[in-house]
Tab-separated table of C-alpha atoms in Angstrom:
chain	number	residue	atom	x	y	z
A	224	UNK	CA	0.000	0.000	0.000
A	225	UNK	CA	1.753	3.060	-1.368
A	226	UNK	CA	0.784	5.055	2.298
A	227	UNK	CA	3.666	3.073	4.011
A	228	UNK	CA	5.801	2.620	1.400
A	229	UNK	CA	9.262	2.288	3.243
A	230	UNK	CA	10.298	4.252	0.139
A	231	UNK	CA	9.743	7.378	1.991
A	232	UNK	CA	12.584	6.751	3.860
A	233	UNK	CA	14.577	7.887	1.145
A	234	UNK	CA	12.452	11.051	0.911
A	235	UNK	CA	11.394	12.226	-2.909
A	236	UNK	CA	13.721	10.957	-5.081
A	237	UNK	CA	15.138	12.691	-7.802
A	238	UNK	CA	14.048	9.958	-10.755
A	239	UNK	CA	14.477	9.113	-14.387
A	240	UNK	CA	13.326	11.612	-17.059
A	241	UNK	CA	12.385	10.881	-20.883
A	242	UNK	CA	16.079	11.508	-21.379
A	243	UNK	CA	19.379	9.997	-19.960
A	244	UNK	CA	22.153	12.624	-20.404
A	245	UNK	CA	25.717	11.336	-20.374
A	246	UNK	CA	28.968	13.452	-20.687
A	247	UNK	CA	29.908	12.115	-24.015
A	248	UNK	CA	27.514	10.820	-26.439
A	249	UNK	CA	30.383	9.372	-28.457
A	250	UNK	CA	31.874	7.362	-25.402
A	251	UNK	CA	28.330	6.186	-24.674
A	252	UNK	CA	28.610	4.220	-28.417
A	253	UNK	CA	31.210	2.000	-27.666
A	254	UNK	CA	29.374	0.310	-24.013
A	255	UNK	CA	27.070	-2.741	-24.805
A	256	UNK	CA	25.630	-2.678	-21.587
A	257	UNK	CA	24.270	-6.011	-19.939
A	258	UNK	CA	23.533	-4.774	-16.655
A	259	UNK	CA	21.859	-1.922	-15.250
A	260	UNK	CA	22.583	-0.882	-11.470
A	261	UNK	CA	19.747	2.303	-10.343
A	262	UNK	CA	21.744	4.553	-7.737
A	263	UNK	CA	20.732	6.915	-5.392
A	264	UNK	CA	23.735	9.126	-4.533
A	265	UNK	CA	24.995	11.448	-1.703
A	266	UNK	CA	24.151	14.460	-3.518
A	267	UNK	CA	20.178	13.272	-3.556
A	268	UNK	CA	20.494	12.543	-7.466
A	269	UNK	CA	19.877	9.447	-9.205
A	270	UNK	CA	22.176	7.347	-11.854
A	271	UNK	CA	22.005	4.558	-14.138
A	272	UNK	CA	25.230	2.082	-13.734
A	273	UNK	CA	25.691	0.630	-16.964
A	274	UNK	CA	27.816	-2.238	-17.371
A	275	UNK	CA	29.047	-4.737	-19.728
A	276	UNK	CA	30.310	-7.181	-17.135
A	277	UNK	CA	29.731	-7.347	-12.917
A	278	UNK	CA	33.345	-8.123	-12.451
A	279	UNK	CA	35.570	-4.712	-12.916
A	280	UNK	CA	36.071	-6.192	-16.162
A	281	UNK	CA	34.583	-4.707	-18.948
A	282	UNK	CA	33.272	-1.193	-19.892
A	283	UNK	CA	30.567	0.787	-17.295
A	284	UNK	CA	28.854	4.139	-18.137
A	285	UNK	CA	27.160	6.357	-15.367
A	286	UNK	CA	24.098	8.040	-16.462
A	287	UNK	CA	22.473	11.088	-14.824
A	288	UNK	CA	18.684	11.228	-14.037
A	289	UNK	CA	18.293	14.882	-13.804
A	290	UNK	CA	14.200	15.006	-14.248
A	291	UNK	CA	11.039	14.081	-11.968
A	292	UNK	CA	9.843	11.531	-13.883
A	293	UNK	CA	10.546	8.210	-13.274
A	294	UNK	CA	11.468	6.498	-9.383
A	295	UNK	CA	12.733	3.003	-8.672
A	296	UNK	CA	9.258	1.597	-8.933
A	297	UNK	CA	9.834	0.338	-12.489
A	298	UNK	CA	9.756	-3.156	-14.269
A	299	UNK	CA	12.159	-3.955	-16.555
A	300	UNK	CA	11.946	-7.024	-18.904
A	301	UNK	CA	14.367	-7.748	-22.137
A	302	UNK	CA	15.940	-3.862	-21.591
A	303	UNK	CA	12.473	-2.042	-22.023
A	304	UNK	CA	11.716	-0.392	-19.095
A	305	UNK	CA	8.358	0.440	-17.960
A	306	UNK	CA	7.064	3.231	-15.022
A	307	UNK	CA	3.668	4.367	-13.763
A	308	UNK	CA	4.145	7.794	-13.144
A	309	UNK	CA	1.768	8.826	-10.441
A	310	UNK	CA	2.187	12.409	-10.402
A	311	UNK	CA	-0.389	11.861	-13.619
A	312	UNK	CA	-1.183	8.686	-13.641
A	313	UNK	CA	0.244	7.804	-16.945
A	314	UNK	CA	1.740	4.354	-17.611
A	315	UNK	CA	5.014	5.074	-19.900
A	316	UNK	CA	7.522	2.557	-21.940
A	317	UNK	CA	11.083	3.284	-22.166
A	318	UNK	CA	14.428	2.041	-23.524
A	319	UNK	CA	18.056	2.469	-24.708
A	320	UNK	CA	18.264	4.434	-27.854
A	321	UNK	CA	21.744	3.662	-29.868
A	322	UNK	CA	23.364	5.771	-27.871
A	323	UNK	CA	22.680	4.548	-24.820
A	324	UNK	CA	20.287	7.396	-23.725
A	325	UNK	CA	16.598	6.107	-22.426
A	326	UNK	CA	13.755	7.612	-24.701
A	327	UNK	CA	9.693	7.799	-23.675
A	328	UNK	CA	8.327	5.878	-26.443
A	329	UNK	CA	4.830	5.737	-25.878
A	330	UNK	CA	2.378	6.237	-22.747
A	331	UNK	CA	-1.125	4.872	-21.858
A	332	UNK	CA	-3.238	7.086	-19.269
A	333	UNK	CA	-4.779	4.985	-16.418
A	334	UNK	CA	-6.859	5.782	-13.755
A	335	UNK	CA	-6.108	7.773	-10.514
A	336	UNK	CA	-3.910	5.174	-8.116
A	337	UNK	CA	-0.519	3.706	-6.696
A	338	UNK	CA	0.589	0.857	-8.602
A	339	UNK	CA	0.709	-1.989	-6.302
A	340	UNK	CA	1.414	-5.010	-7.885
A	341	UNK	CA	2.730	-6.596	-11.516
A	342	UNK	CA	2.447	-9.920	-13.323
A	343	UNK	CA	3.719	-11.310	-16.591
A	344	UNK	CA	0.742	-13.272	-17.971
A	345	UNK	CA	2.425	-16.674	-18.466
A	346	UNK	CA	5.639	-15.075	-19.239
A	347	UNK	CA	3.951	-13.386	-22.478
A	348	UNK	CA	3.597	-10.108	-23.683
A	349	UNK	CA	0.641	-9.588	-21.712
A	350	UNK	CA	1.155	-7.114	-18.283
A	351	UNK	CA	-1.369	-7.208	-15.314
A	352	UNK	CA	-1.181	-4.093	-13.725
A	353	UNK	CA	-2.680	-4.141	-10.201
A	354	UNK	CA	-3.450	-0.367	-8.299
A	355	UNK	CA	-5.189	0.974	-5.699
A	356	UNK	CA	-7.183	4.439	-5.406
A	357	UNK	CA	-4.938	7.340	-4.454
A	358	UNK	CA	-7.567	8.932	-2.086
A	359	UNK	CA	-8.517	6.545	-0.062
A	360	UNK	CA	-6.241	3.209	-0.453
A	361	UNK	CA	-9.402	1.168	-0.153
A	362	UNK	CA	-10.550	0.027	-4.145
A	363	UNK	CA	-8.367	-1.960	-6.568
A	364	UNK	CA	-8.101	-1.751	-10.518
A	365	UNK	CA	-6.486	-4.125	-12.414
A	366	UNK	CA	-5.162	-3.241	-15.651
A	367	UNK	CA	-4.171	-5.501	-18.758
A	368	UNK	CA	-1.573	-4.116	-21.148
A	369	UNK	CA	0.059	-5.861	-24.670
A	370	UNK	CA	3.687	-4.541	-23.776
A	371	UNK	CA	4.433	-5.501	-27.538
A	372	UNK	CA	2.061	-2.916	-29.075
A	373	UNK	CA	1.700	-1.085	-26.115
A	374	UNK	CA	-2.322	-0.871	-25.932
A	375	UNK	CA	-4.223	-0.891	-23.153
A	376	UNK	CA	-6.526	-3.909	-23.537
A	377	UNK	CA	-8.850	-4.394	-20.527
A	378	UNK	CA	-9.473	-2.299	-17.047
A	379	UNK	CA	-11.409	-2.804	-14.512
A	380	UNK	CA	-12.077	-2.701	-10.656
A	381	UNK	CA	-11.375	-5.931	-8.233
A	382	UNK	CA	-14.027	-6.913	-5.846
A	383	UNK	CA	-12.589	-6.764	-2.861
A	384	UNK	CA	-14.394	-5.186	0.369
A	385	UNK	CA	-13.042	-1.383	1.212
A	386	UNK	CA	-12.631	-2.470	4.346
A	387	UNK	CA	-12.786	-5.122	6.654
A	388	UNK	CA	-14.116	-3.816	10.198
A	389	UNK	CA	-12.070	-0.669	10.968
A	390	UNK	CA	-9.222	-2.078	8.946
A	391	UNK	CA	-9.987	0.551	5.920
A	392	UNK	CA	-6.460	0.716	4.064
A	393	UNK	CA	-5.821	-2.149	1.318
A	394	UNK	CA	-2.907	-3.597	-0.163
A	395	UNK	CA	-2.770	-5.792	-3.254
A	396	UNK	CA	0.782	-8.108	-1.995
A	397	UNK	CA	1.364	-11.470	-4.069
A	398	UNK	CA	-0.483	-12.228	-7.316
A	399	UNK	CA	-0.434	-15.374	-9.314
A	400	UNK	CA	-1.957	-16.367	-12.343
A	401	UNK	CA	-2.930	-20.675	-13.456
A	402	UNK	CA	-5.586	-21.798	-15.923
A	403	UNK	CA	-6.961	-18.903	-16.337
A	404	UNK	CA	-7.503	-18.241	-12.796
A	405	UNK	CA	-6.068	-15.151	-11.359
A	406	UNK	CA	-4.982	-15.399	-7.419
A	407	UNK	CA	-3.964	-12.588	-5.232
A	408	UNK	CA	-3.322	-12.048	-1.874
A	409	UNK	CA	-4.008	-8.693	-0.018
A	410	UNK	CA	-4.510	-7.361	3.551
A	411	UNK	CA	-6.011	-4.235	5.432
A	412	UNK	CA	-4.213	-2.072	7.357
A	413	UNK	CA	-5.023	0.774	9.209
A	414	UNK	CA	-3.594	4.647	10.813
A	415	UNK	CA	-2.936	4.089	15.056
A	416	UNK	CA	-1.881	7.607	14.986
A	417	UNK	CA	-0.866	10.271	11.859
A	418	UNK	CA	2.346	8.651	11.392
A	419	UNK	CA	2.027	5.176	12.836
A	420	UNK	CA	-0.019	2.085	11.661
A	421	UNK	CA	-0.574	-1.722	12.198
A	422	UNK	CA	-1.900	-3.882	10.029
A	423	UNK	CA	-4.723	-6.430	10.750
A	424	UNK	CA	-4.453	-9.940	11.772
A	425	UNK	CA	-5.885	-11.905	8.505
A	426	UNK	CA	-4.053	-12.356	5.497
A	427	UNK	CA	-7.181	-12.935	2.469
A	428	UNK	CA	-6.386	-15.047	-0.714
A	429	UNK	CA	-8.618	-14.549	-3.390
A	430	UNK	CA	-8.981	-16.933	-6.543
A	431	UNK	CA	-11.110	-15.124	-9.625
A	432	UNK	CA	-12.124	-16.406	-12.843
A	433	UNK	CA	-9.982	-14.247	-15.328
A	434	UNK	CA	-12.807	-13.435	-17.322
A	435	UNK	CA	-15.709	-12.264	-15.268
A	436	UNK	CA	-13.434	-11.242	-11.891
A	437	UNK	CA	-16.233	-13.359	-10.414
A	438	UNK	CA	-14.412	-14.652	-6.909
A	439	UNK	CA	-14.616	-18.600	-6.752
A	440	UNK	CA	-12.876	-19.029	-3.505
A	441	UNK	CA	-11.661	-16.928	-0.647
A	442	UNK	CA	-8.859	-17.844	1.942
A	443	UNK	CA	-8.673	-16.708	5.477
A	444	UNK	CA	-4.800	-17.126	7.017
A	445	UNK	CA	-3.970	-15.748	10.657
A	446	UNK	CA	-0.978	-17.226	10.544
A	447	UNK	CA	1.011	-14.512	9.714
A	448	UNK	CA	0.299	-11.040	8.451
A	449	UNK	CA	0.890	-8.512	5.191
A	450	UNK	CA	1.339	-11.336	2.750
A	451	UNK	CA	4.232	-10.261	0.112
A	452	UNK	CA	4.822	-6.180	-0.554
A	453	UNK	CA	5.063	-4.139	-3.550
A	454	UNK	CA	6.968	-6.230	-6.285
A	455	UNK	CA	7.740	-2.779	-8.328
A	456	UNK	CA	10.223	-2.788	-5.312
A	457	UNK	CA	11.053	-6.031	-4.179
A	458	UNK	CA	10.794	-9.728	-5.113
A	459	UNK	CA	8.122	-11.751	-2.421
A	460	UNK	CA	7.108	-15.054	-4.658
A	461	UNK	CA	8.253	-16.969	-6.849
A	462	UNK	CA	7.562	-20.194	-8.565
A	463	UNK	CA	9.514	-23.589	-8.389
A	464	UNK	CA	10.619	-26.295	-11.141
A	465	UNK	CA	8.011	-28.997	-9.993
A	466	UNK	CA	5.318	-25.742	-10.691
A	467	UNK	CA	4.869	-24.795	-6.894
A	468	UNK	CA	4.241	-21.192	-5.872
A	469	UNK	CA	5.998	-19.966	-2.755
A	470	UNK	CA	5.678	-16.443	-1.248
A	471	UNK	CA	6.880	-14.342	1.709
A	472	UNK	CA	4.791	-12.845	4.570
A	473	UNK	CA	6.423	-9.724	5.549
A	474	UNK	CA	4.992	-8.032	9.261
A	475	UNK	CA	8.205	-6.535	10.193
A	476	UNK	CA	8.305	-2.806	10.786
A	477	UNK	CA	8.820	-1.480	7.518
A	478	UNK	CA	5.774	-3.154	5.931
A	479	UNK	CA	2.666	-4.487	7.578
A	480	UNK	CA	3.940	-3.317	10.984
A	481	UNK	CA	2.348	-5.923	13.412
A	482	UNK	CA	5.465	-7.203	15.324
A	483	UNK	CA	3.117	-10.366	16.820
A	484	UNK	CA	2.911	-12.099	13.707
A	485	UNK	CA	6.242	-14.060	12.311
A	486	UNK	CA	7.873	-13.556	8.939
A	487	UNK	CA	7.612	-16.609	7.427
A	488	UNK	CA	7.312	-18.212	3.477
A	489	UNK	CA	4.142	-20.383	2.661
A	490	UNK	CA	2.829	-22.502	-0.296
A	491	UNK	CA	0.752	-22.793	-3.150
A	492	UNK	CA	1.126	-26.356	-4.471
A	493	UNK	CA	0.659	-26.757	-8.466
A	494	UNK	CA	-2.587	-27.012	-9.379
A	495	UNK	CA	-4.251	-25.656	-6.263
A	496	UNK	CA	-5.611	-22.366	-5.283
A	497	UNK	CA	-5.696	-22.439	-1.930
A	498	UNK	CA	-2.764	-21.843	0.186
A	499	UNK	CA	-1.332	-25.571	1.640
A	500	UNK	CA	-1.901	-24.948	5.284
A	501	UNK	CA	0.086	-28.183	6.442
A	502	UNK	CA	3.242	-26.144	5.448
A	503	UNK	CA	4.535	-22.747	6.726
A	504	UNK	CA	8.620	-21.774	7.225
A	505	UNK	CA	8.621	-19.692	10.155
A	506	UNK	CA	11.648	-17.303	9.546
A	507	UNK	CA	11.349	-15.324	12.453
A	508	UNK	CA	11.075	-18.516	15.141
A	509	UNK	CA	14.876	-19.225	13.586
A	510	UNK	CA	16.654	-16.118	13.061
A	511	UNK	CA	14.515	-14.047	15.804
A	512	UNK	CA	14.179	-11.547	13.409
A	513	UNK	CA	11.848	-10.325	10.559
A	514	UNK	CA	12.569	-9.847	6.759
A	515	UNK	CA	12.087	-8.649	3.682
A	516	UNK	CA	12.461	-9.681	0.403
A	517	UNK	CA	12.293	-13.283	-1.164
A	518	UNK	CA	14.641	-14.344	-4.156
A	519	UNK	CA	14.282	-18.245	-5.630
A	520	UNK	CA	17.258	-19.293	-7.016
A	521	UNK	CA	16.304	-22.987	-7.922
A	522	UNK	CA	16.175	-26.785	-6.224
A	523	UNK	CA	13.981	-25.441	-3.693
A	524	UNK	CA	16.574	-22.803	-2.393
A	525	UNK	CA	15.732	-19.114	-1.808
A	526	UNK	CA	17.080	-16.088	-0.946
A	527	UNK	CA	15.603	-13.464	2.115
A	528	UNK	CA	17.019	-10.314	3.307
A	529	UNK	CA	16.795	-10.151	7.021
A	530	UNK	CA	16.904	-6.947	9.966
A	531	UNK	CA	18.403	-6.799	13.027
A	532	UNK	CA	16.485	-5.888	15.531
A	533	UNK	CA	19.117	-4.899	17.886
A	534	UNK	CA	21.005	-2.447	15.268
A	535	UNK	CA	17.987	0.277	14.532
A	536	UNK	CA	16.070	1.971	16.667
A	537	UNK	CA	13.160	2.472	15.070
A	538	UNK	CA	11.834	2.705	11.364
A	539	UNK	CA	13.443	6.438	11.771
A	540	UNK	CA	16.995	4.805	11.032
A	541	UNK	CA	16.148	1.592	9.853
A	542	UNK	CA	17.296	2.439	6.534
A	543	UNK	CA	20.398	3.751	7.426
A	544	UNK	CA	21.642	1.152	9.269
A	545	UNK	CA	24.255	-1.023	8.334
A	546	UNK	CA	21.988	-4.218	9.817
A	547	UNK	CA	20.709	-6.187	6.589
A	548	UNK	CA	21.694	-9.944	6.514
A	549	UNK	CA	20.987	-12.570	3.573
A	550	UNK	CA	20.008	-16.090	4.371
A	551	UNK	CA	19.855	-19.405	2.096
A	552	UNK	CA	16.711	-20.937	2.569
A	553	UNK	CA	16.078	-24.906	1.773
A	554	UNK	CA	12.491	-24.778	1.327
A	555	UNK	CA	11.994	-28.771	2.014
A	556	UNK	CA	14.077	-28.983	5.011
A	557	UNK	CA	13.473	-25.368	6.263
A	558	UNK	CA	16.704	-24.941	7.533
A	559	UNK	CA	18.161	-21.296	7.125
A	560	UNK	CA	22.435	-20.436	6.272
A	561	UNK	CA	23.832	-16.966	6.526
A	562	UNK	CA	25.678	-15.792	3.877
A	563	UNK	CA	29.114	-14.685	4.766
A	564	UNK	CA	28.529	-10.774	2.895
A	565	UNK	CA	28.951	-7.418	4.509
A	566	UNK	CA	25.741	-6.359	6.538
A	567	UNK	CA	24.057	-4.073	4.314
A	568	UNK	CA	21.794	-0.827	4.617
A	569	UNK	CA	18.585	0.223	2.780
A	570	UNK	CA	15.084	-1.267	4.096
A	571	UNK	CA	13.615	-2.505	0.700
A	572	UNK	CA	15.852	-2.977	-2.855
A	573	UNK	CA	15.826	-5.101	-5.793
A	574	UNK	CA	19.322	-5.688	-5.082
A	575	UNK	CA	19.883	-9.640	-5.662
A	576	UNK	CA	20.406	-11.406	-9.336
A	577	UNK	CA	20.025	-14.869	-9.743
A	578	UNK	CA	22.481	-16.227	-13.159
A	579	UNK	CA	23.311	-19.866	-13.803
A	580	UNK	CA	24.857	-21.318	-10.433
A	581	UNK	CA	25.704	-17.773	-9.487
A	582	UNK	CA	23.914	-15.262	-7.469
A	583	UNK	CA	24.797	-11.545	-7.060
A	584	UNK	CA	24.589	-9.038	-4.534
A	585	UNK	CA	24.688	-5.374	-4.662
A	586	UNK	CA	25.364	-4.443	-1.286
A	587	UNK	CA	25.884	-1.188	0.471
A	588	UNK	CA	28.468	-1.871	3.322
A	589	UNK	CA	30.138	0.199	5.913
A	590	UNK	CA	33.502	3.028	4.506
A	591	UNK	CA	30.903	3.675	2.002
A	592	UNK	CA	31.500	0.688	-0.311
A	593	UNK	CA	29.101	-0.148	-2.872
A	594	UNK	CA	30.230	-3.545	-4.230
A	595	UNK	CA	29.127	-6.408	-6.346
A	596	UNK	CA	29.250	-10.250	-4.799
A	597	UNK	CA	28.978	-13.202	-5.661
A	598	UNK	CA	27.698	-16.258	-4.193
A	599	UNK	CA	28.428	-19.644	-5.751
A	600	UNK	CA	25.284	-21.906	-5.429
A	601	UNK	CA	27.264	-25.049	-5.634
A	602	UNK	CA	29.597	-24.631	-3.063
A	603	UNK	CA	28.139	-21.515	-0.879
A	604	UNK	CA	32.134	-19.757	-2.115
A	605	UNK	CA	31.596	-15.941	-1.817
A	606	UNK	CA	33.653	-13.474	-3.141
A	607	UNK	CA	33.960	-9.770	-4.408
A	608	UNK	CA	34.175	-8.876	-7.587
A	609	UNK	CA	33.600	-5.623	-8.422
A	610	UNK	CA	32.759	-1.918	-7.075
A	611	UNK	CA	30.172	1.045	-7.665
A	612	UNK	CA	30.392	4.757	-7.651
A	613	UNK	CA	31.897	6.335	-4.906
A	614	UNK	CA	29.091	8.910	-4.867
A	615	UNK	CA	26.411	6.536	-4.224
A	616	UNK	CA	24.557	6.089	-1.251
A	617	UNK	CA	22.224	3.221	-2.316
A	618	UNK	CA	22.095	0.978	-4.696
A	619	UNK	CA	18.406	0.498	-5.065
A	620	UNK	CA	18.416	-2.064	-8.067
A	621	UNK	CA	20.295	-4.448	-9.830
A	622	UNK	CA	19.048	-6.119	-13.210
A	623	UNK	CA	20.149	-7.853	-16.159
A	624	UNK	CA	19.301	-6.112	-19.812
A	625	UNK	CA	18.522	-8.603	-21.645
């Protein structure tokens, strides 16, 4: 729900324009770029990293966003990038010119909202677009785009109660799509004070006919709370080789704020479309801690992004603390292994790449380093291999071009 969007922390970013300006168009020829790294830096200005390799090897380019018009919240997918841009709720496509400049080539103009949610329909062309209503956080639209002509092919609002007793603040959190059945998980949350919250004690899992919206079934979990997060942001789900759908629960302080519920992963077994309630991975019963982010990196192993509760004092500093952990999670055995990386900083980023038997991690570590590593699935070897701009502050995403 874009009211407690932990991206506040950061305050208002200064975010991608229709242009990229670089120092030498020339220069900018002669980088193929692979990779692109999103930067917020000391100076409260945001770059592009672009990069033909992780390791220092290679060519990089640093692009400046000077403009207001696109944030972090994008989704990327084969190097075309794509942004709702809430200031006027226009839904804009975007890529790498020749040059290696990013041009606005075409817009569609939805209604009033914060985008909450995206899906790939079956890995297609096809977008789902999930929002809710900017003045009261309480009604959901979902949209469905062709990405490859860029039209705007159906809209329409979800049927989901506005609120559920004095719970009045929705949030669209994992979404999943099988046979033509569309499943998504919210939750309602709701204002203690003007800047506090909590969020209730029921996680809800719809499943609706794709055609009609018409809800077949509807789930009822207490087990935890605030079932995934905003995915424009940060991985929560994720799907496994034998067709299985795992996803994160995330009550910690910097999303559904209700501390009594555990952080824990839960599944969706193929075929079904209710939630398997003989199996639940309580995270925070192991580490004593909650997290954030969920990352599948194959053979039922995952990646999560844990606080430390002893580090930050309260959501004030949480991002600024150099507290974040990463954990290996075997999903059968549900046995958790830290990662021997730096602790990083930054509540919620789109900071881990999964390639081959490799994953990579850009973290944000203490004597303001701002490094690439990499973790080696087969034999848990970690190393680092590469660094970032000096000027950063945050590296808020890390993605692969093509």
């Amino acid at each position: 729900m874009k009211l407690f969007r932990p991206s506040l922390y950061f305050g208002l970013l200064s975010v991608l324009g229709l242009l990229f300006s670089c120092v030498s168009p020339d220069s900018s020829k002669e980088i193929l770029p692979e990779y692109a790294l999103y930067l917020l830096n000391e100076d409260g200005s945001n770059t592009f990293f672009l990069k033909e390799s992780l390791q220092d090897t290679g060519k990089s380019l640093e692009i400046d966003v000077p403009s207001k018009e696109f944030t972090r919240e994008y989704i990327q997918k084969k190097g075309i990038f794509y942004h709702f841009k809430e200031r006027n709720d226009y839904f804009i496509r975007y890529q790498l010119d020749a040059n290696n400049q990013m041009v606005a080539t075409d817009s569609i103009l939805f209604k009033d909202g914060y985008l909450e949610n995206y899906l790939w329909k079956n890995d297609t062309d096809t977008l789902l677009l999930f929002t809710v209503e900017k003045k009261t956080t309480a009604h959901a639209r979902m949209y469905v785009v062709d990405t490859k002509n860029f039209t705007l092919l159906r809209e329409e609002p979800l049927p989901f109660p506005s609120s559920i007793v004095d719970f009045n603040l929705l949030s669209i959190g994992v979404v999943d799509f099988v046979d033509d059945k569309l499943w998504i998980a919210y939750c309602y949350s709701k204002f203690l004070t003007a800047d506090d919250y909590t969020t209730s004690d029921t996680m809800y899992y719809a499943t609706l006919d794709f055609s009609s919206l018409e809800v077949l079934n509807l789930q009822k979990d207490t087990r935890s709370s605030y079932p995934g997060g905003i995915n424009t942001v940060q991985s929560y789900s994720a799907r496994n080789e034998q067709g299985d759908f795992y996803f994160m629960s995330c009550p910690g302080v910097a999303l559904g704020n209700n501390l009594t519920k555990p952080t824990a992963i839960f599944r969706k077994k193929k075929g079904m479309h209710e939630v398997d309630t003989s199996y639940m991975l309580d995270i925070s019963s192991i580490i004593h801690n909650h997290a954030y982010g969920f990352w599948y990196i194959g053979d039922q192993k995952a990646i999560i992004r844990s606080e430390q509760r002893n580090l930050y004092t309260d959501f004030s500093n949480h991002h600024l603390t150099f507290q974040f952990e990463y954990y290996l999670v075997d999903l059968s055995t549900k046995k958790l292994e830290k990662i021997n990386i730096p602790l990083d900083k930054g509540t919620r980023k789109e900071n881990v790449l999964v390639q081959g038997n490799d994953v990579y991690f850009a973290i944000d570590s203490e004597g303001n380093k701002h490094e690439i590593w990499r973790y080696a699935i087969d034999n848990g070897q970690v190393e680092r291999i590469s660094s970032v701009s000096n000027s950063a502050s945050y590296i808020l995403r890390l993605g692969f071009l093509k």
